[in-house]
Amino acid sequence: TTMTHALPNLPAPIAREIVGSLYSYLPPPVVDTAEARAARQQTALALITELRPADVVEADLAARIVAASYHADDSLRVAAQPGQPQEEVRRHRAQANSMMRTAERMRHSLERRQSTREKAEAAMHPEAMERAGWWFREASVPATASPAPDVLAEAENYASANPERAARIRATGGLPEPLDFTPPRPDVVATLVNGTSTILCALDHIARRSAESRAMLQRDDCETREAVGAIG
């Protein structure tokens, strides 16, 4: 699907979740028709692709950057409408400034994360590892560093079938209290908590997204009030 093509590094269900959230964040087009909405959504997907997200965290950041930019543009458009009281014009301009600052902060966060990831990936190239003397060292990995493939598969299946429960287990670092559901086996619980696969890392996104959204809205509201007070 188009969503999967926009986020090729993510499993299709996670890509659909992030892109669906993006669609819900976007303001409506000026002429609100089905065709205009579809065009806006396709443009937003293209903008996400240009930000080159490589994992679920980067994709979530990219979606928020695009949405905040659209809201900044929408606030500027409303501020430019003729016949408004100056107080309303100032309020919409302040909101636009707030959303642009939010988008810029998130863009910097995304770029820092991408830079760190790319440096780590470059350092793991064989030539770089050989220059560092890796091939001449004794290196051992504890047997418990990675779960057995069947346990990992079971944990990922559990996360796909029960994302909210799995996210609670991962966020808690074990079984939450009070426990209001039948828990998986202890080795599956441990894999849900410590696993680093894309599906398991996506649980962090599920657990964190609502809290981050509330925090961002509260922060933007405070910044808007401060900006309005400064302009007024």
JSON list of C-alpha atoms in Angstrom, two decimals:
[
{"chain": "A", "resi": 1, "resn": "THR", "atom": "CA", "xyz": [0.00, 0.00, 0.00]},
{"chain": "A", "resi": 2, "resn": "THR", "atom": "CA", "xyz": [0.96, 3.67, -0.23]},
{"chain": "A", "resi": 3, "resn": "MET", "atom": "CA", "xyz": [1.41, 3.81, 3.56]},
{"chain": "A", "resi": 4, "resn": "THR", "atom": "CA", "xyz": [3.84, 0.89, 3.47]},
{"chain": "A", "resi": 5, "resn": "HIS", "atom": "CA", "xyz": [5.79, 2.49, 0.61]},
{"chain": "A", "resi": 6, "resn": "ALA", "atom": "CA", "xyz": [6.12, 5.71, 2.59]},
{"chain": "A", "resi": 7, "resn": "LEU", "atom": "CA", "xyz": [7.56, 3.82, 5.58]},
{"chain": "A", "resi": 8, "resn": "PRO", "atom": "CA", "xyz": [9.29, 0.80, 4.03]},
{"chain": "A", "resi": 9, "resn": "ASN", "atom": "CA", "xyz": [11.37, -0.01, 7.12]},
{"chain": "A", "resi": 10, "resn": "LEU", "atom": "CA", "xyz": [8.32, -0.69, 9.31]},
{"chain": "A", "resi": 11, "resn": "PRO", "atom": "CA", "xyz": [5.88, -3.60, 9.43]},
{"chain": "A", "resi": 12, "resn": "ALA", "atom": "CA", "xyz": [2.66, -2.74, 7.60]},
{"chain": "A", "resi": 13, "resn": "PRO", "atom": "CA", "xyz": [0.46, -2.57, 10.77]},
{"chain": "A", "resi": 14, "resn": "ILE", "atom": "CA", "xyz": [2.83, -0.09, 12.42]},
{"chain": "A", "resi": 15, "resn": "ALA", "atom": "CA", "xyz": [3.11, 1.98, 9.24]},
{"chain": "A", "resi": 16, "resn": "ARG", "atom": "CA", "xyz": [-0.69, 2.14, 9.04]},
{"chain": "A", "resi": 17, "resn": "GLU", "atom": "CA", "xyz": [-0.91, 3.21, 12.70]},
{"chain": "A", "resi": 18, "resn": "ILE", "atom": "CA", "xyz": [1.58, 6.06, 12.31]},
{"chain": "A", "resi": 19, "resn": "VAL", "atom": "CA", "xyz": [0.17, 7.28, 8.99]},
{"chain": "A", "resi": 20, "resn": "GLY", "atom": "CA", "xyz": [-3.38, 7.04, 10.31]},
{"chain": "A", "resi": 21, "resn": "SER", "atom": "CA", "xyz": [-2.34, 9.21, 13.24]},
{"chain": "A", "resi": 22, "resn": "LEU", "atom": "CA", "xyz": [-0.79, 11.70, 10.83]},
{"chain": "A", "resi": 23, "resn": "TYR", "atom": "CA", "xyz": [-4.04, 11.92, 8.87]},
{"chain": "A", "resi": 24, "resn": "SER", "atom": "CA", "xyz": [-5.95, 12.65, 12.08]},
{"chain": "A", "resi": 25, "resn": "TYR", "atom": "CA", "xyz": [-3.50, 15.45, 12.96]},
{"chain": "A", "resi": 26, "resn": "LEU", "atom": "CA", "xyz": [-3.80, 17.32, 9.64]},
{"chain": "A", "resi": 27, "resn": "PRO", "atom": "CA", "xyz": [-6.04, 20.39, 9.43]},
{"chain": "A", "resi": 28, "resn": "PRO", "atom": "CA", "xyz": [-8.66, 20.26, 6.68]},
{"chain": "A", "resi": 29, "resn": "PRO", "atom": "CA", "xyz": [-7.86, 21.87, 3.33]},
{"chain": "A", "resi": 30, "resn": "VAL", "atom": "CA", "xyz": [-9.31, 25.27, 2.47]},
{"chain": "A", "resi": 31, "resn": "VAL", "atom": "CA", "xyz": [-11.79, 23.68, 0.09]},
{"chain": "A", "resi": 32, "resn": "ASP", "atom": "CA", "xyz": [-12.71, 20.61, 2.09]},
{"chain": "A", "resi": 33, "resn": "THR", "atom": "CA", "xyz": [-13.54, 17.97, -0.49]},
{"chain": "A", "resi": 34, "resn": "ALA", "atom": "CA", "xyz": [-12.62, 14.30, -0.66]},
{"chain": "A", "resi": 35, "resn": "GLU", "atom": "CA", "xyz": [-10.21, 15.03, -3.52]},
{"chain": "A", "resi": 36, "resn": "ALA", "atom": "CA", "xyz": [-8.53, 17.86, -1.62]},
{"chain": "A", "resi": 37, "resn": "ARG", "atom": "CA", "xyz": [-8.15, 15.73, 1.50]},
{"chain": "A", "resi": 38, "resn": "ALA", "atom": "CA", "xyz": [-6.64, 12.89, -0.54]},
{"chain": "A", "resi": 39, "resn": "ALA", "atom": "CA", "xyz": [-4.18, 15.31, -2.17]},
{"chain": "A", "resi": 40, "resn": "ARG", "atom": "CA", "xyz": [-3.19, 16.71, 1.22]},
{"chain": "A", "resi": 41, "resn": "GLN", "atom": "CA", "xyz": [-2.65, 13.21, 2.62]},
{"chain": "A", "resi": 42, "resn": "GLN", "atom": "CA", "xyz": [-0.51, 12.20, -0.36]},
{"chain": "A", "resi": 43, "resn": "THR", "atom": "CA", "xyz": [1.59, 15.34, 0.02]},
{"chain": "A", "resi": 44, "resn": "ALA", "atom": "CA", "xyz": [2.03, 14.66, 3.75]},
{"chain": "A", "resi": 45, "resn": "LEU", "atom": "CA", "xyz": [3.19, 11.12, 2.96]},
{"chain": "A", "resi": 46, "resn": "ALA", "atom": "CA", "xyz": [5.70, 12.48, 0.46]},
{"chain": "A", "resi": 47, "resn": "LEU", "atom": "CA", "xyz": [7.03, 14.88, 3.09]},
{"chain": "A", "resi": 48, "resn": "ILE", "atom": "CA", "xyz": [7.47, 12.01, 5.57]},
{"chain": "A", "resi": 49, "resn": "THR", "atom": "CA", "xyz": [9.42, 10.08, 2.93]},
{"chain": "A", "resi": 50, "resn": "GLU", "atom": "CA", "xyz": [11.74, 13.05, 2.41]},
{"chain": "A", "resi": 51, "resn": "LEU", "atom": "CA", "xyz": [12.58, 12.98, 6.14]},
{"chain": "A", "resi": 52, "resn": "ARG", "atom": "CA", "xyz": [13.94, 9.40, 5.69]},
{"chain": "A", "resi": 53, "resn": "PRO", "atom": "CA", "xyz": [12.68, 7.73, 8.88]},
{"chain": "A", "resi": 54, "resn": "ALA", "atom": "CA", "xyz": [14.42, 4.40, 9.48]},
{"chain": "A", "resi": 55, "resn": "ASP", "atom": "CA", "xyz": [12.53, 3.06, 12.50]},
{"chain": "A", "resi": 56, "resn": "VAL", "atom": "CA", "xyz": [9.33, 3.56, 14.45]},
{"chain": "A", "resi": 57, "resn": "VAL", "atom": "CA", "xyz": [10.68, 6.41, 16.60]},
{"chain": "A", "resi": 58, "resn": "GLU", "atom": "CA", "xyz": [11.96, 8.33, 13.59]},
{"chain": "A", "resi": 59, "resn": "ALA", "atom": "CA", "xyz": [8.68, 7.72, 11.74]},
{"chain": "A", "resi": 60, "resn": "ASP", "atom": "CA", "xyz": [6.67, 9.03, 14.69]},
{"chain": "A", "resi": 61, "resn": "LEU", "atom": "CA", "xyz": [8.85, 12.15, 14.83]},
{"chain": "A", "resi": 62, "resn": "ALA", "atom": "CA", "xyz": [8.52, 12.66, 11.07]},
{"chain": "A", "resi": 63, "resn": "ALA", "atom": "CA", "xyz": [4.72, 12.44, 11.27]},
{"chain": "A", "resi": 64, "resn": "ARG", "atom": "CA", "xyz": [4.63, 15.03, 14.04]},
{"chain": "A", "resi": 65, "resn": "ILE", "atom": "CA", "xyz": [6.99, 17.36, 12.16]},
{"chain": "A", "resi": 66, "resn": "VAL", "atom": "CA", "xyz": [4.78, 17.26, 9.07]},
{"chain": "A", "resi": 67, "resn": "ALA", "atom": "CA", "xyz": [1.59, 17.76, 11.09]},
{"chain": "A", "resi": 68, "resn": "ALA", "atom": "CA", "xyz": [3.01, 20.69, 13.06]},
{"chain": "A", "resi": 69, "resn": "SER", "atom": "CA", "xyz": [4.17, 22.34, 9.82]},
{"chain": "A", "resi": 70, "resn": "TYR", "atom": "CA", "xyz": [0.69, 22.01, 8.33]},
{"chain": "A", "resi": 71, "resn": "HIS", "atom": "CA", "xyz": [-0.86, 23.58, 11.43]},
{"chain": "A", "resi": 72, "resn": "ALA", "atom": "CA", "xyz": [1.63, 26.45, 11.30]},
{"chain": "A", "resi": 73, "resn": "ASP", "atom": "CA", "xyz": [0.65, 27.11, 7.68]},
{"chain": "A", "resi": 74, "resn": "ASP", "atom": "CA", "xyz": [-3.03, 26.87, 8.55]},
{"chain": "A", "resi": 75, "resn": "SER", "atom": "CA", "xyz": [-2.67, 29.39, 11.39]},
{"chain": "A", "resi": 76, "resn": "LEU", "atom": "CA", "xyz": [-0.86, 31.81, 9.06]},
{"chain": "A", "resi": 77, "resn": "ARG", "atom": "CA", "xyz": [-3.62, 31.39, 6.48]},
{"chain": "A", "resi": 78, "resn": "VAL", "atom": "CA", "xyz": [-6.30, 32.18, 9.06]},
{"chain": "A", "resi": 79, "resn": "ALA", "atom": "CA", "xyz": [-4.31, 35.18, 10.31]},
{"chain": "A", "resi": 80, "resn": "ALA", "atom": "CA", "xyz": [-4.25, 36.59, 6.78]},
{"chain": "A", "resi": 81, "resn": "GLN", "atom": "CA", "xyz": [-8.05, 36.56, 6.39]},
{"chain": "A", "resi": 82, "resn": "PRO", "atom": "CA", "xyz": [-9.37, 40.12, 6.01]},
{"chain": "A", "resi": 83, "resn": "GLY", "atom": "CA", "xyz": [-11.75, 41.81, 8.42]},
{"chain": "A", "resi": 84, "resn": "GLN", "atom": "CA", "xyz": [-10.53, 40.13, 11.62]},
{"chain": "A", "resi": 85, "resn": "PRO", "atom": "CA", "xyz": [-9.95, 41.94, 14.90]},
{"chain": "A", "resi": 86, "resn": "GLN", "atom": "CA", "xyz": [-6.26, 42.57, 15.53]},
{"chain": "A", "resi": 87, "resn": "GLU", "atom": "CA", "xyz": [-6.44, 40.44, 18.65]},
{"chain": "A", "resi": 88, "resn": "GLU", "atom": "CA", "xyz": [-7.45, 37.43, 16.55]},
{"chain": "A", "resi": 89, "resn": "VAL", "atom": "CA", "xyz": [-4.72, 38.15, 14.00]},
{"chain": "A", "resi": 90, "resn": "ARG", "atom": "CA", "xyz": [-2.11, 38.27, 16.75]},
{"chain": "A", "resi": 91, "resn": "ARG", "atom": "CA", "xyz": [-3.44, 35.06, 18.31]},
{"chain": "A", "resi": 92, "resn": "HIS", "atom": "CA", "xyz": [-3.21, 33.12, 15.05]},
{"chain": "A", "resi": 93, "resn": "ARG", "atom": "CA", "xyz": [0.25, 34.47, 14.29]},
{"chain": "A", "resi": 94, "resn": "ALA", "atom": "CA", "xyz": [1.40, 33.45, 17.75]},
{"chain": "A", "resi": 95, "resn": "GLN", "atom": "CA", "xyz": [-0.01, 29.97, 17.23]},
{"chain": "A", "resi": 96, "resn": "ALA", "atom": "CA", "xyz": [1.81, 29.74, 13.89]},
{"chain": "A", "resi": 97, "resn": "ASN", "atom": "CA", "xyz": [5.09, 30.77, 15.54]},
{"chain": "A", "resi": 98, "resn": "SER", "atom": "CA", "xyz": [4.54, 28.20, 18.28]},
{"chain": "A", "resi": 99, "resn": "MET", "atom": "CA", "xyz": [3.89, 25.37, 15.81]},
{"chain": "A", "resi": 100, "resn": "MET", "atom": "CA", "xyz": [6.90, 26.36, 13.68]},
{"chain": "A", "resi": 101, "resn": "ARG", "atom": "CA", "xyz": [9.14, 26.26, 16.75]},
{"chain": "A", "resi": 102, "resn": "THR", "atom": "CA", "xyz": [7.69, 22.89, 17.69]},
{"chain": "A", "resi": 103, "resn": "ALA", "atom": "CA", "xyz": [8.33, 21.51, 14.20]},
{"chain": "A", "resi": 104, "resn": "GLU", "atom": "CA", "xyz": [11.89, 22.87, 14.26]},
{"chain": "A", "resi": 105, "resn": "ARG", "atom": "CA", "xyz": [12.64, 21.31, 17.66]},
{"chain": "A", "resi": 106, "resn": "MET", "atom": "CA", "xyz": [11.37, 17.95, 16.50]},
{"chain": "A", "resi": 107, "resn": "ARG", "atom": "CA", "xyz": [13.32, 18.22, 13.25]},
{"chain": "A", "resi": 108, "resn": "HIS", "atom": "CA", "xyz": [16.52, 18.81, 15.22]},
{"chain": "A", "resi": 109, "resn": "SER", "atom": "CA", "xyz": [15.71, 15.79, 17.40]},
{"chain": "A", "resi": 110, "resn": "LEU", "atom": "CA", "xyz": [15.17, 13.66, 14.31]},
{"chain": "A", "resi": 111, "resn": "GLU", "atom": "CA", "xyz": [18.38, 14.85, 12.67]},
{"chain": "A", "resi": 112, "resn": "ARG", "atom": "CA", "xyz": [20.40, 14.16, 15.84]},
{"chain": "A", "resi": 113, "resn": "ARG", "atom": "CA", "xyz": [18.94, 10.67, 16.11]},
{"chain": "A", "resi": 114, "resn": "GLN", "atom": "CA", "xyz": [19.60, 9.96, 12.43]},
{"chain": "A", "resi": 115, "resn": "SER", "atom": "CA", "xyz": [23.17, 11.25, 12.70]},
{"chain": "A", "resi": 116, "resn": "THR", "atom": "CA", "xyz": [23.86, 9.03, 15.72]},
{"chain": "A", "resi": 117, "resn": "ARG", "atom": "CA", "xyz": [22.35, 6.01, 14.00]},
{"chain": "A", "resi": 118, "resn": "GLU", "atom": "CA", "xyz": [24.22, 6.58, 10.75]},
{"chain": "A", "resi": 119, "resn": "LYS", "atom": "CA", "xyz": [27.54, 6.95, 12.59]},
{"chain": "A", "resi": 120, "resn": "ALA", "atom": "CA", "xyz": [26.90, 3.71, 14.48]},
{"chain": "A", "resi": 121, "resn": "GLU", "atom": "CA", "xyz": [26.01, 1.92, 11.24]},
{"chain": "A", "resi": 122, "resn": "ALA", "atom": "CA", "xyz": [29.12, 3.28, 9.52]},
{"chain": "A", "resi": 123, "resn": "ALA", "atom": "CA", "xyz": [31.28, 2.14, 12.43]},
{"chain": "A", "resi": 124, "resn": "MET", "atom": "CA", "xyz": [29.97, -1.41, 12.00]},
{"chain": "A", "resi": 125, "resn": "HIS", "atom": "CA", "xyz": [31.10, -1.69, 8.37]},
{"chain": "A", "resi": 126, "resn": "PRO", "atom": "CA", "xyz": [33.73, -4.43, 8.02]},
{"chain": "A", "resi": 127, "resn": "GLU", "atom": "CA", "xyz": [36.48, -2.01, 6.93]},
{"chain": "A", "resi": 128, "resn": "ALA", "atom": "CA", "xyz": [35.95, 0.20, 9.97]},
{"chain": "A", "resi": 129, "resn": "MET", "atom": "CA", "xyz": [35.79, -2.81, 12.30]},
{"chain": "A", "resi": 130, "resn": "GLU", "atom": "CA", "xyz": [39.01, -4.21, 10.88]},
{"chain": "A", "resi": 131, "resn": "ARG", "atom": "CA", "xyz": [40.79, -0.85, 11.27]},
{"chain": "A", "resi": 132, "resn": "ALA", "atom": "CA", "xyz": [39.67, -0.89, 14.90]},
{"chain": "A", "resi": 133, "resn": "GLY", "atom": "CA", "xyz": [41.27, -4.31, 15.36]},
{"chain": "A", "resi": 134, "resn": "TRP", "atom": "CA", "xyz": [37.94, -6.07, 15.93]},
{"chain": "A", "resi": 135, "resn": "TRP", "atom": "CA", "xyz": [38.92, -9.20, 14.01]},
{"chain": "A", "resi": 136, "resn": "PHE", "atom": "CA", "xyz": [41.95, -9.71, 16.29]},
{"chain": "A", "resi": 137, "resn": "ARG", "atom": "CA", "xyz": [40.10, -9.53, 19.58]},
{"chain": "A", "resi": 138, "resn": "GLU", "atom": "CA", "xyz": [38.37, -12.24, 21.52]},
{"chain": "A", "resi": 139, "resn": "ALA", "atom": "CA", "xyz": [34.70, -11.36, 21.66]},
{"chain": "A", "resi": 140, "resn": "SER", "atom": "CA", "xyz": [32.01, -13.29, 23.44]},
{"chain": "A", "resi": 141, "resn": "VAL", "atom": "CA", "xyz": [28.29, -12.58, 23.64]},
{"chain": "A", "resi": 142, "resn": "PRO", "atom": "CA", "xyz": [26.36, -13.91, 26.61]},
{"chain": "A", "resi": 143, "resn": "ALA", "atom": "CA", "xyz": [23.93, -16.61, 25.69]},
{"chain": "A", "resi": 144, "resn": "THR", "atom": "CA", "xyz": [21.11, -14.58, 27.25]},
{"chain": "A", "resi": 145, "resn": "ALA", "atom": "CA", "xyz": [21.82, -11.47, 25.15]},
{"chain": "A", "resi": 146, "resn": "SER", "atom": "CA", "xyz": [19.21, -12.47, 22.58]},
{"chain": "A", "resi": 147, "resn": "PRO", "atom": "CA", "xyz": [16.08, -14.54, 23.12]},
{"chain": "A", "resi": 148, "resn": "ALA", "atom": "CA", "xyz": [15.68, -17.85, 21.33]},
{"chain": "A", "resi": 149, "resn": "PRO", "atom": "CA", "xyz": [14.02, -17.37, 17.92]},
{"chain": "A", "resi": 150, "resn": "ASP", "atom": "CA", "xyz": [10.86, -19.23, 18.96]},
{"chain": "A", "resi": 151, "resn": "VAL", "atom": "CA", "xyz": [10.49, -17.14, 22.14]},
{"chain": "A", "resi": 152, "resn": "LEU", "atom": "CA", "xyz": [11.06, -13.93, 20.17]},
{"chain": "A", "resi": 153, "resn": "ALA", "atom": "CA", "xyz": [8.44, -14.99, 17.63]},
{"chain": "A", "resi": 154, "resn": "GLU", "atom": "CA", "xyz": [5.98, -15.79, 20.42]},
{"chain": "A", "resi": 155, "resn": "ALA", "atom": "CA", "xyz": [6.61, -12.41, 22.06]},
{"chain": "A", "resi": 156, "resn": "GLU", "atom": "CA", "xyz": [6.11, -10.58, 18.75]},
{"chain": "A", "resi": 157, "resn": "ASN", "atom": "CA", "xyz": [2.90, -12.53, 18.11]},
{"chain": "A", "resi": 158, "resn": "TYR", "atom": "CA", "xyz": [1.67, -11.61, 21.59]},
{"chain": "A", "resi": 159, "resn": "ALA", "atom": "CA", "xyz": [2.54, -7.95, 20.97]},
{"chain": "A", "resi": 160, "resn": "SER", "atom": "CA", "xyz": [0.70, -7.96, 17.64]},
{"chain": "A", "resi": 161, "resn": "ALA", "atom": "CA", "xyz": [-2.40, -9.60, 19.12]},
{"chain": "A", "resi": 162, "resn": "ASN", "atom": "CA", "xyz": [-2.37, -7.67, 22.43]},
{"chain": "A", "resi": 163, "resn": "PRO", "atom": "CA", "xyz": [-0.54, -4.38, 21.80]},
{"chain": "A", "resi": 164, "resn": "GLU", "atom": "CA", "xyz": [-1.95, -2.50, 24.80]},
{"chain": "A", "resi": 165, "resn": "ARG", "atom": "CA", "xyz": [-1.18, -5.32, 27.25]},
{"chain": "A", "resi": 166, "resn": "ALA", "atom": "CA", "xyz": [2.27, -5.85, 25.79]},
{"chain": "A", "resi": 167, "resn": "ALA", "atom": "CA", "xyz": [2.98, -2.10, 25.98]},
{"chain": "A", "resi": 168, "resn": "ARG", "atom": "CA", "xyz": [1.98, -2.10, 29.66]},
{"chain": "A", "resi": 169, "resn": "ILE", "atom": "CA", "xyz": [4.29, -5.05, 30.36]},
{"chain": "A", "resi": 170, "resn": "ARG", "atom": "CA", "xyz": [7.19, -3.34, 28.59]},
{"chain": "A", "resi": 171, "resn": "ALA", "atom": "CA", "xyz": [6.59, 0.04, 30.24]},
{"chain": "A", "resi": 172, "resn": "THR", "atom": "CA", "xyz": [6.31, -1.57, 33.68]},
{"chain": "A", "resi": 173, "resn": "GLY", "atom": "CA", "xyz": [9.38, -3.74, 33.24]},
{"chain": "A", "resi": 174, "resn": "GLY", "atom": "CA", "xyz": [7.34, -6.83, 34.09]},
{"chain": "A", "resi": 175, "resn": "LEU", "atom": "CA", "xyz": [3.77, -7.67, 34.94]},
{"chain": "A", "resi": 176, "resn": "PRO", "atom": "CA", "xyz": [1.72, -4.59, 35.88]},
{"chain": "A", "resi": 177, "resn": "GLU", "atom": "CA", "xyz": [-0.24, -4.37, 39.11]},
{"chain": "A", "resi": 178, "resn": "PRO", "atom": "CA", "xyz": [-3.07, -4.94, 39.48]},
{"chain": "A", "resi": 179, "resn": "LEU", "atom": "CA", "xyz": [-2.87, -7.68, 36.87]},
{"chain": "A", "resi": 180, "resn": "ASP", "atom": "CA", "xyz": [-6.21, -7.76, 35.04]},
{"chain": "A", "resi": 181, "resn": "PHE", "atom": "CA", "xyz": [-5.34, -10.23, 32.27]},
{"chain": "A", "resi": 182, "resn": "THR", "atom": "CA", "xyz": [-3.81, -13.70, 31.90]},
{"chain": "A", "resi": 183, "resn": "PRO", "atom": "CA", "xyz": [-0.05, -13.14, 31.55]},
{"chain": "A", "resi": 184, "resn": "PRO", "atom": "CA", "xyz": [2.20, -14.88, 29.03]},
{"chain": "A", "resi": 185, "resn": "ARG", "atom": "CA", "xyz": [5.04, -17.17, 30.11]},
{"chain": "A", "resi": 186, "resn": "PRO", "atom": "CA", "xyz": [7.92, -15.61, 32.08]},
{"chain": "A", "resi": 187, "resn": "ASP", "atom": "CA", "xyz": [10.37, -15.97, 29.18]},
{"chain": "A", "resi": 188, "resn": "VAL", "atom": "CA", "xyz": [7.89, -14.19, 26.89]},
{"chain": "A", "resi": 189, "resn": "VAL", "atom": "CA", "xyz": [7.46, -11.43, 29.49]},
{"chain": "A", "resi": 190, "resn": "ALA", "atom": "CA", "xyz": [11.24, -11.00, 29.67]},
{"chain": "A", "resi": 191, "resn": "THR", "atom": "CA", "xyz": [11.44, -10.77, 25.88]},
{"chain": "A", "resi": 192, "resn": "LEU", "atom": "CA", "xyz": [8.61, -8.21, 25.77]},
{"chain": "A", "resi": 193, "resn": "VAL", "atom": "CA", "xyz": [10.51, -6.08, 28.29]},
{"chain": "A", "resi": 194, "resn": "ASN", "atom": "CA", "xyz": [14.02, -6.40, 26.83]},
{"chain": "A", "resi": 195, "resn": "GLY", "atom": "CA", "xyz": [13.50, -7.21, 23.15]},
{"chain": "A", "resi": 196, "resn": "THR", "atom": "CA", "xyz": [14.85, -4.80, 20.54]},
{"chain": "A", "resi": 197, "resn": "SER", "atom": "CA", "xyz": [13.07, -5.98, 17.39]},
{"chain": "A", "resi": 198, "resn": "THR", "atom": "CA", "xyz": [11.04, -3.45, 15.43]},
{"chain": "A", "resi": 199, "resn": "ILE", "atom": "CA", "xyz": [7.73, -4.89, 16.61]},
{"chain": "A", "resi": 200, "resn": "LEU", "atom": "CA", "xyz": [8.75, -4.86, 20.27]},
{"chain": "A", "resi": 201, "resn": "CYS", "atom": "CA", "xyz": [10.28, -1.38, 20.07]},
{"chain": "A", "resi": 202, "resn": "ALA", "atom": "CA", "xyz": [6.97, -0.21, 18.62]},
{"chain": "A", "resi": 203, "resn": "LEU", "atom": "CA", "xyz": [5.42, -0.96, 22.02]},
{"chain": "A", "resi": 204, "resn": "ASP", "atom": "CA", "xyz": [7.35, 2.01, 23.39]},
{"chain": "A", "resi": 205, "resn": "HIS", "atom": "CA", "xyz": [5.64, 4.17, 20.78]},
{"chain": "A", "resi": 206, "resn": "ILE", "atom": "CA", "xyz": [2.21, 2.88, 21.79]},
{"chain": "A", "resi": 207, "resn": "ALA", "atom": "CA", "xyz": [2.81, 3.49, 25.50]},
{"chain": "A", "resi": 208, "resn": "ARG", "atom": "CA", "xyz": [4.42, 6.87, 25.01]},
{"chain": "A", "resi": 209, "resn": "ARG", "atom": "CA", "xyz": [2.40, 8.48, 22.26]},
{"chain": "A", "resi": 210, "resn": "SER", "atom": "CA", "xyz": [-0.63, 9.64, 24.22]},
{"chain": "A", "resi": 211, "resn": "ALA", "atom": "CA", "xyz": [1.51, 11.08, 27.02]},
{"chain": "A", "resi": 212, "resn": "GLU", "atom": "CA", "xyz": [3.74, 12.88, 24.52]},
{"chain": "A", "resi": 213, "resn": "SER", "atom": "CA", "xyz": [0.74, 14.27, 22.69]},
{"chain": "A", "resi": 214, "resn": "ARG", "atom": "CA", "xyz": [-0.73, 15.68, 25.88]},
{"chain": "A", "resi": 215, "resn": "ALA", "atom": "CA", "xyz": [2.61, 17.17, 26.90]},
{"chain": "A", "resi": 216, "resn": "MET", "atom": "CA", "xyz": [3.12, 18.76, 23.49]},
{"chain": "A", "resi": 217, "resn": "LEU", "atom": "CA", "xyz": [-0.35, 20.28, 23.47]},
{"chain": "A", "resi": 218, "resn": "GLN", "atom": "CA", "xyz": [0.12, 21.67, 26.97]},
{"chain": "A", "resi": 219, "resn": "ARG", "atom": "CA", "xyz": [3.53, 23.09, 26.06]},
{"chain": "A", "resi": 220, "resn": "ASP", "atom": "CA", "xyz": [2.21, 24.68, 22.86]},
{"chain": "A", "resi": 221, "resn": "ASP", "atom": "CA", "xyz": [-0.73, 26.17, 24.74]},
{"chain": "A", "resi": 222, "resn": "CYS", "atom": "CA", "xyz": [1.62, 27.73, 27.28]},
{"chain": "A", "resi": 223, "resn": "GLU", "atom": "CA", "xyz": [3.89, 29.09, 24.53]},
{"chain": "A", "resi": 224, "resn": "THR", "atom": "CA", "xyz": [0.91, 30.51, 22.69]},
{"chain": "A", "resi": 225, "resn": "ARG", "atom": "CA", "xyz": [-0.32, 32.33, 25.78]},
{"chain": "A", "resi": 226, "resn": "GLU", "atom": "CA", "xyz": [3.19, 33.69, 26.38]},
{"chain": "A", "resi": 227, "resn": "ALA", "atom": "CA", "xyz": [3.51, 34.83, 22.77]},
{"chain": "A", "resi": 228, "resn": "VAL", "atom": "CA", "xyz": [0.09, 36.48, 22.80]},
{"chain": "A", "resi": 229, "resn": "GLY", "atom": "CA", "xyz": [0.99, 38.27, 26.02]},
{"chain": "A", "resi": 230, "resn": "ALA", "atom": "CA", "xyz": [4.29, 39.44, 24.53]},
{"chain": "A", "resi": 231, "resn": "ILE", "atom": "CA", "xyz": [2.67, 40.73, 21.34]},
{"chain": "A", "resi": 232, "resn": "GLY", "atom": "CA", "xyz": [-0.22, 42.33, 23.22]}
]
